[in-house]
PDB file of C-alpha atoms in Angstrom:
ATOM      1  CA  MET A 505      11.764  11.229  13.202  1.00 65.00           C
ATOM      2  CA  ASN A 506      12.512   9.368  16.646  1.00 82.00           C
ATOM      3  CA  TRP A 507       9.743   6.864  16.329  1.00 83.00           C
ATOM      4  CA  TRP A 508      11.257   4.702  19.174  1.00 87.00           C
ATOM      5  CA  LYS A 509      10.390   7.411  21.791  1.00 90.00           C
ATOM      6  CA  PRO A 510       7.806   5.597  24.041  1.00 93.00           C
ATOM      7  CA  GLU A 511       5.391   8.746  23.784  1.00 89.00           C
ATOM      8  CA  ILE A 512       5.649   8.621  19.914  1.00 86.00           C
ATOM      9  CA  PHE A 513       5.441   5.026  19.528  1.00 90.00           C
ATOM     10  CA  ALA A 514       2.363   4.835  21.731  1.00 92.00           C
ATOM     11  CA  GLN A 515       0.480   6.849  19.318  1.00 90.00           C
ATOM     12  CA  LYS A 516       0.532   4.105  16.779  1.00 92.00           C
ATOM     13  CA  ARG A 517       0.895   0.899  18.938  1.00 94.00           C
ATOM     14  CA  ASP A 518      -2.746  -0.031  18.488  1.00 96.00           C
ATOM     15  CA  LYS A 519      -2.535   0.111  14.701  1.00 96.00           C
ATOM     16  CA  LEU A 520       0.661  -2.014  14.740  1.00 97.00           C
ATOM     17  CA  GLU A 521      -1.017  -4.584  16.857  1.00 97.00           C
ATOM     18  CA  MET A 522      -3.897  -4.621  14.533  1.00 97.00           C
ATOM     19  CA  ARG A 523      -1.384  -5.158  11.692  1.00 97.00           C
ATOM     20  CA  ALA A 524      -0.013  -8.175  13.412  1.00 97.00           C
ATOM     21  CA  ARG A 525      -3.556  -9.686  13.854  1.00 97.00           C
ATOM     22  CA  LEU A 526      -4.115  -8.906  10.165  1.00 98.00           C
ATOM     23  CA  ILE A 527      -0.928 -10.745   8.869  1.00 98.00           C
ATOM     24  CA  LYS A 528      -1.874 -13.803  11.176  1.00 98.00           C
ATOM     25  CA  ALA A 529      -5.401 -13.902   9.685  1.00 98.00           C
ATOM     26  CA  VAL A 530      -3.767 -13.697   6.060  1.00 98.00           C
ATOM     27  CA  ARG A 531      -1.502 -16.711   6.936  1.00 98.00           C
ATOM     28  CA  THR A 532      -4.446 -18.554   8.456  1.00 97.00           C
ATOM     29  CA  CYS A 533      -6.679 -17.831   5.390  1.00 97.00           C
ATOM     30  CA  PHE A 534      -4.089 -19.396   2.845  1.00 98.00           C
ATOM     31  CA  ASP A 535      -2.994 -22.187   5.169  1.00 98.00           C
ATOM     32  CA  ASP A 536      -6.622 -23.131   5.634  1.00 97.00           C
ATOM     33  CA  MET A 537      -7.099 -23.137   1.718  1.00 97.00           C
ATOM     34  CA  GLY A 538      -4.206 -25.648   1.467  1.00 98.00           C
ATOM     35  CA  PHE A 539      -1.513 -23.113   0.139  1.00 98.00           C
ATOM     36  CA  LEU A 540       2.162 -23.696   0.928  1.00 98.00           C
ATOM     37  CA  GLU A 541       4.070 -20.754   2.196  1.00 98.00           C
ATOM     38  CA  VAL A 542       7.333 -20.216   0.339  1.00 98.00           C
ATOM     39  CA  GLU A 543      10.425 -17.896   0.591  1.00 98.00           C
ATOM     40  CA  THR A 544      12.300 -16.623  -2.475  1.00 98.00           C
ATOM     41  CA  PRO A 545      15.420 -14.332  -2.418  1.00 96.00           C
ATOM     42  CA  ALA A 546      14.771 -10.589  -2.470  1.00 96.00           C
ATOM     43  CA  LEU A 547      18.170 -10.243  -4.669  1.00 96.00           C
ATOM     44  CA  GLN A 548      17.502 -11.115  -8.230  1.00 95.00           C
ATOM     45  CA  ILE A 549      19.026 -10.813 -11.601  1.00 94.00           C
ATOM     46  CA  SER A 550      16.078  -8.811 -12.757  1.00 95.00           C
ATOM     47  CA  PRO A 551      13.796  -6.734 -10.394  1.00 93.00           C
ATOM     48  CA  GLY A 552      10.869  -6.907 -12.860  1.00 91.00           C
ATOM     49  CA  MET A 553       9.941  -5.759 -16.113  1.00 90.00           C
ATOM     50  CA  GLU A 554       7.258  -2.982 -15.388  1.00 89.00           C
ATOM     51  CA  PRO A 555       8.347   0.030 -17.372  1.00 88.00           C
ATOM     52  CA  HIS A 556       7.263   2.722 -15.025  1.00 87.00           C
ATOM     53  CA  LEU A 557       8.628   1.179 -11.767  1.00 90.00           C
ATOM     54  CA  HIS A 558      12.134   1.954 -10.386  1.00 93.00           C
ATOM     55  CA  ALA A 559      14.450  -0.476  -8.687  1.00 94.00           C
ATOM     56  CA  PHE A 560      17.291  -0.547  -6.194  1.00 95.00           C
ATOM     57  CA  LYS A 561      20.606  -1.919  -7.714  1.00 94.00           C
ATOM     58  CA  THR A 562      23.553  -3.220  -5.892  1.00 93.00           C
ATOM     59  CA  GLU A 563      26.669  -5.132  -6.586  1.00 90.00           C
ATOM     60  CA  LEU A 564      27.607  -8.755  -5.584  1.00 87.00           C
ATOM     61  CA  LEU A 565      31.333  -9.004  -4.907  1.00 83.00           C
ATOM     62  CA  ASN A 566      33.378 -11.912  -5.874  1.00 76.00           C
ATOM     63  CA  PRO A 567      36.886 -11.342  -4.392  1.00 68.00           C
ATOM     64  CA  GLU A 568      38.223 -14.838  -5.713  1.00 68.00           C
ATOM     65  CA  ARG A 569      37.539 -13.779  -9.330  1.00 67.00           C
ATOM     66  CA  ASP A 570      38.137 -10.023  -8.702  1.00 66.00           C
ATOM     67  CA  LYS A 571      34.641  -9.290 -10.352  1.00 76.00           C
ATOM     68  CA  THR A 572      31.499  -7.761  -9.399  1.00 84.00           C
ATOM     69  CA  ARG A 573      27.917  -8.750 -10.531  1.00 86.00           C
ATOM     70  CA  ASP A 574      24.920  -6.493 -10.718  1.00 91.00           C
ATOM     71  CA  LEU A 575      21.787  -7.537  -8.791  1.00 95.00           C
ATOM     72  CA  TYR A 576      18.661  -5.867  -7.888  1.00 96.00           C
ATOM     73  CA  LEU A 577      16.228  -5.848  -4.818  1.00 96.00           C
ATOM     74  CA  HIS A 578      13.086  -7.356  -6.276  1.00 96.00           C
ATOM     75  CA  THR A 579      10.039  -5.214  -7.139  1.00 96.00           C
ATOM     76  CA  SER A 580       7.909  -8.372  -6.768  1.00 96.00           C
ATOM     77  CA  PRO A 581       8.515 -12.107  -6.039  1.00 97.00           C
ATOM     78  CA  GLU A 582       6.754 -13.023  -9.173  1.00 96.00           C
ATOM     79  CA  PHE A 583       9.469 -14.530 -11.378  1.00 96.00           C
ATOM     80  CA  ALA A 584      10.845 -16.570  -8.656  1.00 97.00           C
ATOM     81  CA  MET A 585       7.415 -17.920  -7.578  1.00 98.00           C
ATOM     82  CA  LYS A 586       6.440 -18.770 -11.259  1.00 97.00           C
ATOM     83  CA  LYS A 587       9.384 -20.946 -11.414  1.00 98.00           C
ATOM     84  CA  LEU A 588       8.131 -22.786  -8.417  1.00 98.00           C
ATOM     85  CA  LEU A 589       4.863 -23.475 -10.299  1.00 98.00           C
ATOM     86  CA  VAL A 590       6.968 -24.929 -13.141  1.00 98.00           C
ATOM     87  CA  ALA A 591       8.794 -27.057 -10.635  1.00 98.00           C
ATOM     88  CA  GLY A 592       5.581 -28.553  -9.692  1.00 98.00           C
ATOM     89  CA  LEU A 593       4.076 -26.701  -6.653  1.00 98.00           C
ATOM     90  CA  PRO A 594       0.355 -26.100  -7.092  1.00 98.00           C
ATOM     91  CA  LYS A 595      -0.760 -23.563  -4.619  1.00 98.00           C
ATOM     92  CA  ILE A 596       1.869 -21.276  -3.079  1.00 98.00           C
ATOM     93  CA  TYR A 597       1.874 -17.865  -1.258  1.00 98.00           C
ATOM     94  CA  GLN A 598       4.663 -15.542  -0.004  1.00 98.00           C
ATOM     95  CA  ILE A 599       4.580 -12.666   2.412  1.00 98.00           C
ATOM     96  CA  CYS A 600       7.790 -10.429   1.917  1.00 98.00           C
ATOM     97  CA  HIS A 601       9.246  -7.285   1.880  1.00 97.00           C
ATOM     98  CA  THR A 602       9.422  -5.663  -1.642  1.00 96.00           C
ATOM     99  CA  PHE A 603      11.349  -2.577  -2.750  1.00 96.00           C
ATOM    100  CA  ARG A 604      10.405   0.048  -5.284  1.00 94.00           C
ATOM    101  CA  ASN A 605      12.438   3.133  -5.689  1.00 93.00           C
ATOM    102  CA  ALA A 606      11.043   6.745  -5.967  1.00 82.00           C
ATOM    103  CA  GLU A 607       7.912   5.678  -4.154  1.00 75.00           C
ATOM    104  CA  SER A 608       7.296   7.750  -0.970  1.00 77.00           C
ATOM    105  CA  SER A 609       3.925   9.343  -0.055  1.00 84.00           C
ATOM    106  CA  SER A 610       0.932   8.830   2.173  1.00 88.00           C
ATOM    107  CA  MET A 611       0.172   5.681   0.299  1.00 90.00           C
ATOM    108  CA  HIS A 612       3.638   4.467  -0.677  1.00 91.00           C
ATOM    109  CA  SER A 613       6.753   3.356   0.909  1.00 93.00           C
ATOM    110  CA  CYS A 614       9.843   2.257  -1.044  1.00 94.00           C
ATOM    111  CA  GLU A 615      10.102  -0.772   1.167  1.00 95.00           C
ATOM    112  CA  PHE A 616       6.655  -2.471   1.778  1.00 95.00           C
ATOM    113  CA  THR A 617       5.214  -5.673   2.725  1.00 97.00           C
ATOM    114  CA  MET A 618       3.234  -7.705  -0.006  1.00 97.00           C
ATOM    115  CA  ILE A 619       1.502 -11.069  -0.050  1.00 98.00           C
ATOM    116  CA  GLU A 620       1.741 -12.751  -3.629  1.00 98.00           C
ATOM    117  CA  TRP A 621      -0.031 -16.107  -4.283  1.00 98.00           C
ATOM    118  CA  TYR A 622      -0.593 -18.360  -7.221  1.00 98.00           C
ATOM    119  CA  ARG A 623      -2.792 -21.275  -8.178  1.00 98.00           C
ATOM    120  CA  ALA A 624      -1.762 -23.691 -10.713  1.00 98.00           C
ATOM    121  CA  ASN A 625      -4.479 -25.076 -13.068  1.00 96.00           C
ATOM    122  CA  ALA A 626      -6.636 -22.218 -12.310  1.00 96.00           C
ATOM    123  CA  GLY A 627      -7.603 -18.695 -13.667  1.00 95.00           C
ATOM    124  CA  TYR A 628      -8.019 -15.177 -12.588  1.00 96.00           C
ATOM    125  CA  LYS A 629     -11.589 -15.743 -11.517  1.00 96.00           C
ATOM    126  CA  ASP A 630     -10.305 -18.327  -9.000  1.00 97.00           C
ATOM    127  CA  ILE A 631      -8.037 -15.524  -7.614  1.00 98.00           C
ATOM    128  CA  MET A 632     -11.088 -13.195  -7.526  1.00 98.00           C
ATOM    129  CA  ALA A 633     -12.785 -15.658  -5.239  1.00 98.00           C
ATOM    130  CA  ASP A 634      -9.712 -15.829  -2.977  1.00 98.00           C
ATOM    131  CA  CYS A 635      -9.809 -12.086  -2.652  1.00 98.00           C
ATOM    132  CA  GLU A 636     -13.439 -12.020  -1.335  1.00 98.00           C
ATOM    133  CA  ALA A 637     -12.637 -14.902   1.107  1.00 98.00           C
ATOM    134  CA  LEU A 638      -9.336 -13.109   2.394  1.00 98.00           C
ATOM    135  CA  LEU A 639     -10.984  -9.442   2.875  1.00 98.00           C
ATOM    136  CA  ARG A 640     -13.786 -11.006   4.771  1.00 98.00           C
ATOM    137  CA  GLN A 641     -11.568 -13.289   6.965  1.00 97.00           C
ATOM    138  CA  VAL A 642      -9.215 -10.372   7.708  1.00 98.00           C
ATOM    139  CA  ALA A 643     -12.069  -8.016   8.642  1.00 98.00           C
ATOM    140  CA  THR A 644     -13.414 -10.559  11.078  1.00 97.00           C
ATOM    141  CA  ALA A 645      -9.958 -11.247  12.592  1.00 96.00           C
ATOM    142  CA  CYS A 646      -9.455  -7.480  13.079  1.00 96.00           C
ATOM    143  CA  GLY A 647     -12.815  -6.895  14.526  1.00 97.00           C
ATOM    144  CA  VAL A 648     -13.926  -4.412  11.708  1.00 97.00           C
ATOM    145  CA  THR A 649     -17.213  -4.548   9.745  1.00 97.00           C
ATOM    146  CA  GLU A 650     -15.917  -2.357   6.990  1.00 98.00           C
ATOM    147  CA  TYR A 651     -12.649  -0.852   5.626  1.00 98.00           C
ATOM    148  CA  ARG A 652     -12.209   2.729   5.779  1.00 98.00           C
ATOM    149  CA  TYR A 653     -10.101   5.504   4.199  1.00 97.00           C
ATOM    150  CA  GLN A 654     -11.055   9.342   4.691  1.00 95.00           C
ATOM    151  CA  ASP A 655     -14.663   9.673   4.184  1.00 95.00           C
ATOM    152  CA  LYS A 656     -15.037   6.471   2.228  1.00 97.00           C
ATOM    153  CA  SER A 657     -15.999   2.856   3.431  1.00 98.00           C
ATOM    154  CA  ALA A 658     -16.117  -0.488   1.794  1.00 98.00           C
ATOM    155  CA  ASP A 659     -18.097  -3.454   3.231  1.00 98.00           C
ATOM    156  CA  PRO A 660     -16.360  -6.681   2.378  1.00 98.00           C
ATOM    157  CA  PHE A 661     -19.389  -8.725   3.458  1.00 98.00           C
ATOM    158  CA  ALA A 662     -21.755  -6.848   0.934  1.00 98.00           C
ATOM    159  CA  GLU A 663     -22.120  -8.213  -2.721  1.00 98.00           C
ATOM    160  CA  TRP A 664     -18.844  -7.098  -4.456  1.00 98.00           C
ATOM    161  CA  GLU A 665     -18.871  -4.966  -7.721  1.00 98.00           C
ATOM    162  CA  TYR A 666     -17.447  -6.442 -10.750  1.00 98.00           C
ATOM    163  CA  LEU A 667     -16.691  -3.776 -13.456  1.00 97.00           C
ATOM    164  CA  SER A 668     -14.859  -4.187 -16.727  1.00 95.00           C
ATOM    165  CA  VAL A 669     -12.401  -1.436 -17.578  1.00 92.00           C
ATOM    166  CA  ILE A 670     -14.585  -0.339 -20.527  1.00 90.00           C
ATOM    167  CA  GLU A 671     -17.562  -0.136 -18.310  1.00 94.00           C
ATOM    168  CA  ALA A 672     -15.689   1.874 -15.680  1.00 94.00           C
ATOM    169  CA  TYR A 673     -14.676   4.496 -18.200  1.00 90.00           C
ATOM    170  CA  LYS A 674     -18.158   4.825 -19.409  1.00 91.00           C
ATOM    171  CA  LYS A 675     -19.738   4.866 -15.904  1.00 94.00           C
ATOM    172  CA  TYR A 676     -17.375   7.125 -14.072  1.00 93.00           C
ATOM    173  CA  ALA A 677     -15.797   9.371 -16.869  1.00 90.00           C
ATOM    174  CA  GLY A 678     -18.727   9.277 -19.581  1.00 92.00           C
ATOM    175  CA  ILE A 679     -16.248   8.020 -22.100  1.00 87.00           C
ATOM    176  CA  ASP A 680     -17.174   5.187 -24.403  1.00 85.00           C
ATOM    177  CA  VAL A 681     -13.671   3.864 -25.174  1.00 80.00           C
ATOM    178  CA  SER A 682     -13.108   1.744 -28.285  1.00 75.00           C
ATOM    179  CA  PRO A 683     -11.832  -1.635 -27.519  1.00 74.00           C
ATOM    180  CA  ASP A 684      -9.443  -1.138 -30.467  1.00 77.00           C
ATOM    181  CA  ALA A 685      -7.733   2.022 -29.056  1.00 72.00           C
ATOM    182  CA  SER A 686      -4.088   2.036 -29.450  1.00 72.00           C
ATOM    183  CA  ALA A 687      -1.610   1.550 -26.760  1.00 70.00           C
ATOM    184  CA  GLN A 688      -0.690   5.260 -26.650  1.00 74.00           C
ATOM    185  CA  GLU A 689      -4.353   6.114 -26.431  1.00 77.00           C
ATOM    186  CA  TRP A 690      -4.861   3.807 -23.380  1.00 75.00           C
ATOM    187  CA  ASP A 691      -1.672   5.312 -21.818  1.00 73.00           C
ATOM    188  CA  ASP A 692      -3.101   8.860 -22.166  1.00 76.00           C
ATOM    189  CA  LEU A 693      -6.566   7.614 -20.919  1.00 75.00           C
ATOM    190  CA  PHE A 694      -4.854   6.150 -17.961  1.00 75.00           C
ATOM    191  CA  TYR A 695      -2.923   9.203 -16.715  1.00 72.00           C
ATOM    192  CA  ASP A 696      -5.467  11.891 -17.965  1.00 81.00           C
ATOM    193  CA  VAL A 697      -8.831  10.177 -17.061  1.00 84.00           C
ATOM    194  CA  PHE A 698      -8.428   7.044 -14.935  1.00 86.00           C
ATOM    195  CA  LEU A 699      -6.332   8.569 -12.150  1.00 84.00           C
ATOM    196  CA  ASN A 700      -8.509  11.626 -11.878  1.00 86.00           C
ATOM    197  CA  LYS A 701     -12.018  10.346 -12.528  1.00 89.00           C
ATOM    198  CA  VAL A 702     -12.349   6.540 -12.685  1.00 91.00           C
ATOM    199  CA  GLU A 703     -10.213   5.291  -9.694  1.00 92.00           C
ATOM    200  CA  ARG A 704     -11.608   7.378  -6.905  1.00 93.00           C
ATOM    201  CA  PRO A 705     -15.065   5.898  -6.805  1.00 95.00           C
ATOM    202  CA  LEU A 706     -13.894   2.388  -7.050  1.00 97.00           C
ATOM    203  CA  GLY A 707     -14.440   0.231  -4.105  1.00 98.00           C
ATOM    204  CA  VAL A 708     -16.682   2.720  -2.266  1.00 98.00           C
ATOM    205  CA  GLY A 709     -19.645   1.141  -0.354  1.00 98.00           C
ATOM    206  CA  GLN A 710     -18.103  -2.454  -1.361  1.00 98.00           C
ATOM    207  CA  PRO A 711     -14.805  -3.707  -2.778  1.00 98.00           C
ATOM    208  CA  THR A 712     -14.590  -3.466  -6.590  1.00 98.00           C
ATOM    209  CA  ILE A 713     -12.923  -5.907  -9.022  1.00 98.00           C
ATOM    210  CA  LEU A 714     -11.875  -3.871 -12.069  1.00 97.00           C
ATOM    211  CA  TYR A 715     -11.212  -6.366 -14.740  1.00 96.00           C
ATOM    212  CA  ASP A 716     -10.252  -7.099 -18.421  1.00 94.00           C
ATOM    213  CA  TYR A 717      -7.633  -4.600 -19.227  1.00 89.00           C
ATOM    214  CA  PRO A 718      -6.760  -3.716 -22.964  1.00 87.00           C
ATOM    215  CA  VAL A 719      -4.088  -6.101 -24.047  1.00 85.00           C
ATOM    216  CA  SER A 720      -1.695  -3.270 -24.465  1.00 81.00           C
ATOM    217  CA  MET A 721      -1.529  -3.140 -20.634  1.00 82.00           C
ATOM    218  CA  ALA A 722      -1.566  -6.794 -20.263  1.00 80.00           C
ATOM    219  CA  ALA A 723       1.938  -6.902 -18.341  1.00 82.00           C
ATOM    220  CA  LEU A 724       2.430 -10.685 -17.471  1.00 87.00           C
ATOM    221  CA  SER A 725      -1.224 -11.597 -18.000  1.00 92.00           C
ATOM    222  CA  ARG A 726      -2.612 -13.738 -20.941  1.00 94.00           C
ATOM    223  CA  PRO A 727      -5.080 -12.442 -23.641  1.00 92.00           C
ATOM    224  CA  CYS A 728      -8.851 -13.162 -22.958  1.00 93.00           C
ATOM    225  CA  PRO A 729      -9.752 -16.443 -24.892  1.00 92.00           C
ATOM    226  CA  ASP A 730     -13.014 -15.026 -26.178  1.00 91.00           C
ATOM    227  CA  ASP A 731     -11.592 -11.544 -27.123  1.00 90.00           C
ATOM    228  CA  ALA A 732      -7.820 -11.102 -27.636  1.00 89.00           C
ATOM    229  CA  ARG A 733      -8.163  -7.150 -27.561  1.00 88.00           C
ATOM    230  CA  PHE A 734      -8.339  -7.683 -23.743  1.00 90.00           C
ATOM    231  CA  ALA A 735      -6.206  -9.293 -21.138  1.00 92.00           C
ATOM    232  CA  GLU A 736      -7.026 -11.494 -18.222  1.00 96.00           C
ATOM    233  CA  ARG A 737      -5.932  -8.963 -15.706  1.00 95.00           C
ATOM    234  CA  PHE A 738      -7.853  -7.345 -12.719  1.00 97.00           C
ATOM    235  CA  GLU A 739      -7.189  -5.068  -9.899  1.00 97.00           C
ATOM    236  CA  LEU A 740      -8.802  -4.912  -6.568  1.00 98.00           C
ATOM    237  CA  TYR A 741     -10.090  -1.659  -5.016  1.00 98.00           C
ATOM    238  CA  ALA A 742     -11.569  -0.584  -1.641  1.00 98.00           C
ATOM    239  CA  CYS A 743     -12.281   2.930  -0.563  1.00 98.00           C
ATOM    240  CA  GLY A 744     -10.836   4.219  -3.807  1.00 96.00           C
ATOM    241  CA  ILE A 745      -7.468   2.605  -3.077  1.00 96.00           C
ATOM    242  CA  GLU A 746      -5.802  -0.123  -5.406  1.00 97.00           C
ATOM    243  CA  LEU A 747      -5.000  -3.044  -3.111  1.00 98.00           C
ATOM    244  CA  ALA A 748      -3.917  -5.752  -5.709  1.00 98.00           C
ATOM    245  CA  ASN A 749      -3.198  -6.427  -9.070  1.00 96.00           C
ATOM    246  CA  ALA A 750      -3.818 -10.001 -10.620  1.00 97.00           C
ATOM    247  CA  PHE A 751      -3.410 -12.086 -13.785  1.00 95.00           C
ATOM    248  CA  GLY A 752      -4.590 -15.018 -15.587  1.00 96.00           C
ATOM    249  CA  GLU A 753      -0.879 -15.764 -16.207  1.00 96.00           C
ATOM    250  CA  LEU A 754       0.635 -15.693 -19.583  1.00 94.00           C
ATOM    251  CA  THR A 755       2.617 -18.940 -20.156  1.00 95.00           C
ATOM    252  CA  ASP A 756       3.776 -18.372 -23.901  1.00 95.00           C
ATOM    253  CA  ALA A 757       7.389 -17.758 -23.612  1.00 95.00           C
ATOM    254  CA  LYS A 758       7.801 -16.240 -27.020  1.00 95.00           C
ATOM    255  CA  VAL A 759       4.991 -13.764 -26.469  1.00 93.00           C
ATOM    256  CA  GLN A 760       6.503 -13.006 -22.933  1.00 94.00           C
ATOM    257  CA  ARG A 761       9.977 -12.384 -24.519  1.00 95.00           C
ATOM    258  CA  GLU A 762       8.544  -9.700 -26.946  1.00 93.00           C
ATOM    259  CA  ARG A 763       6.400  -8.047 -24.183  1.00 90.00           C
ATOM    260  CA  PHE A 764       9.642  -7.785 -22.134  1.00 93.00           C
ATOM    261  CA  LYS A 765      11.524  -6.194 -24.973  1.00 92.00           C
ATOM    262  CA  ALA A 766       8.756  -3.729 -25.633  1.00 90.00           C
ATOM    263  CA  ASP A 767       8.437  -2.754 -21.879  1.00 90.00           C
ATOM    264  CA  MET A 768      12.213  -1.953 -21.715  1.00 92.00           C
ATOM    265  CA  ALA A 769      11.938   0.036 -24.933  1.00 92.00           C
ATOM    266  CA  LEU A 770       9.344   2.104 -23.323  1.00 88.00           C
ATOM    267  CA  LYS A 771      11.484   2.477 -20.096  1.00 91.00           C
ATOM    268  CA  VAL A 772      14.387   3.615 -22.120  1.00 94.00           C
ATOM    269  CA  GLN A 773      12.079   6.113 -23.873  1.00 91.00           C
ATOM    270  CA  HIS A 774      10.798   7.508 -20.702  1.00 88.00           C
ATOM    271  CA  TYR A 775      13.724   7.115 -18.261  1.00 92.00           C
ATOM    272  CA  GLY A 776      16.711   6.479 -20.256  1.00 92.00           C
ATOM    273  CA  GLN A 777      17.402   3.082 -18.530  1.00 88.00           C
ATOM    274  CA  ASP A 778      16.600  -0.481 -18.896  1.00 87.00           C
ATOM    275  CA  TRP A 779      16.730  -3.717 -16.743  1.00 92.00           C
ATOM    276  CA  PRO A 780      18.148  -7.205 -17.632  1.00 93.00           C
ATOM    277  CA  ILE A 781      15.761  -9.790 -18.570  1.00 94.00           C
ATOM    278  CA  ASP A 782      15.597 -12.922 -16.562  1.00 95.00           C
ATOM    279  CA  TYR A 783      16.265 -15.532 -19.265  1.00 96.00           C
ATOM    280  CA  ASP A 784      15.949 -18.401 -16.661  1.00 97.00           C
ATOM    281  CA  PHE A 785      12.430 -17.283 -16.135  1.00 96.00           C
ATOM    282  CA  LEU A 786      11.790 -17.415 -19.998  1.00 96.00           C
ATOM    283  CA  ASP A 787      13.426 -20.728 -20.005  1.00 97.00           C
ATOM    284  CA  ALA A 788      10.952 -21.977 -17.317  1.00 97.00           C
ATOM    285  CA  LEU A 789       8.019 -20.714 -19.284  1.00 96.00           C
ATOM    286  CA  GLU A 790       9.457 -22.553 -22.324  1.00 96.00           C
ATOM    287  CA  HIS A 791       9.792 -25.707 -20.243  1.00 97.00           C
ATOM    288  CA  GLY A 792       6.137 -25.513 -19.367  1.00 96.00           C
ATOM    289  CA  MET A 793       4.177 -23.476 -16.852  1.00 96.00           C
ATOM    290  CA  PRO A 794       0.653 -24.626 -16.193  1.00 96.00           C
ATOM    291  CA  GLU A 795      -2.354 -22.546 -16.664  1.00 96.00           C
ATOM    292  CA  SER A 796      -2.512 -20.397 -13.588  1.00 97.00           C
ATOM    293  CA  GLY A 797      -3.687 -17.421 -11.763  1.00 97.00           C
ATOM    294  CA  GLY A 798      -1.675 -15.081  -9.518  1.00 98.00           C
ATOM    295  CA  ILE A 799      -1.856 -11.831  -7.669  1.00 98.00           C
ATOM    296  CA  ALA A 800       0.126  -9.332  -5.646  1.00 97.00           C
ATOM    297  CA  LEU A 801      -1.710  -7.627  -2.603  1.00 98.00           C
ATOM    298  CA  GLY A 802      -0.318  -4.763  -0.456  1.00 97.00           C
ATOM    299  CA  ILE A 803      -0.393  -5.750   3.169  1.00 98.00           C
ATOM    300  CA  ASP A 804       0.361  -2.223   4.327  1.00 97.00           C
ATOM    301  CA  ARG A 805      -2.511  -0.633   2.405  1.00 97.00           C
ATOM    302  CA  LEU A 806      -4.853  -3.342   3.629  1.00 98.00           C
ATOM    303  CA  ALA A 807      -3.831  -2.693   7.264  1.00 98.00           C
ATOM    304  CA  MET A 808      -4.305   1.048   6.671  1.00 97.00           C
ATOM    305  CA  LEU A 809      -7.905   0.464   5.540  1.00 98.00           C
ATOM    306  CA  ALA A 810      -8.475  -1.970   8.440  1.00 98.00           C
ATOM    307  CA  CYS A 811      -7.224   0.646  10.932  1.00 97.00           C
ATOM    308  CA  GLY A 812      -8.998   3.471   9.120  1.00 97.00           C
ATOM    309  CA  THR A 813      -5.754   5.585   8.983  1.00 97.00           C
ATOM    310  CA  ASP A 814      -4.827   7.969   6.086  1.00 95.00           C
ATOM    311  CA  GLU A 815      -1.107   7.384   6.417  1.00 94.00           C
ATOM    312  CA  ILE A 816       0.878   4.312   5.581  1.00 95.00           C
ATOM    313  CA  ASP A 817       3.523   5.426   8.093  1.00 93.00           C
ATOM    314  CA  ASP A 818       1.010   4.609  10.875  1.00 94.00           C
ATOM    315  CA  VAL A 819       1.092   0.822  10.029  1.00 96.00           C
ATOM    316  CA  LEU A 820       4.750   0.417   9.569  1.00 95.00           C
ATOM    317  CA  TRP A 821       6.685  -0.773  12.555  1.00 93.00           C
ATOM    318  CA  CYS A 822       9.657   1.710  12.253  1.00 89.00           C
ATOM    319  CA  GLY A 823       8.172   4.156   9.805  1.00 81.00           C
ATOM    320  CA  LYS A 824       9.222   4.954   6.298  1.00 78.00           C
ATOM    321  CA  VAL A 825      12.898   5.273   5.271  1.00 73.00           C
TER     322      VAL A 825
END
């Protein structure tokens, strides 16, 4: 598509200008809260450990040694940013391009913009409060009173909905899920029920924080101290759209190592491939990462909702690849 033709570009220029105001507002929000903006490399030894994500792989050439080295474009700057927490930085954020292969739709681009932020000596409830402040400040800066997607809206200035995963299944699918359900049962529930029934009404009317996932879906989050069957993980929804994924961060290197192995075994089972583990990250955890909360939020999706458009391409400067 010749997006650069003036008559074509003009159709989305106002949305791109809105996107620019939005990103400026995001930076202002975190700068005002005392966060430090950081930059970490997009090329990493390991792209991440999510079993159902796909990465872009490349080779680093070393002519002097006549060797090559496999590297990946990151699917998240998470590992690198957590190393900065270990190094002693207390409150950090990063706005960066992120890369995930096999993702292209009205809601996905294989290259997209993300903000990721972390608070040391904090938990996931502190990150929830950050989300409320951020979505309200962005709406004000963009001159909108609500976020919109298709026929749905979400008022960030209203009282937010806080809903546990167990409560959401009962409310929207009529399923009383046992907290002791197996990992396979939760996997089936996610694809068969959550995506079809539970997700769509989340964040309609007001943003929704969906929290306390089963520990089998913990990823890099720690178990809840009062009930180890659940993990300190939440997702942020507006207008039925997932905007962010957050954790009360796991700091136990031994447990994290075992989770990585289990995730890669699942990736091999489903896709016949695995990714290398970032052992330097595990060494950093072993050295000692403070109790922390962290989150990744999709800037492009937030811009979509601020503009009220249904297509992610409308808020990307040069369109999707």
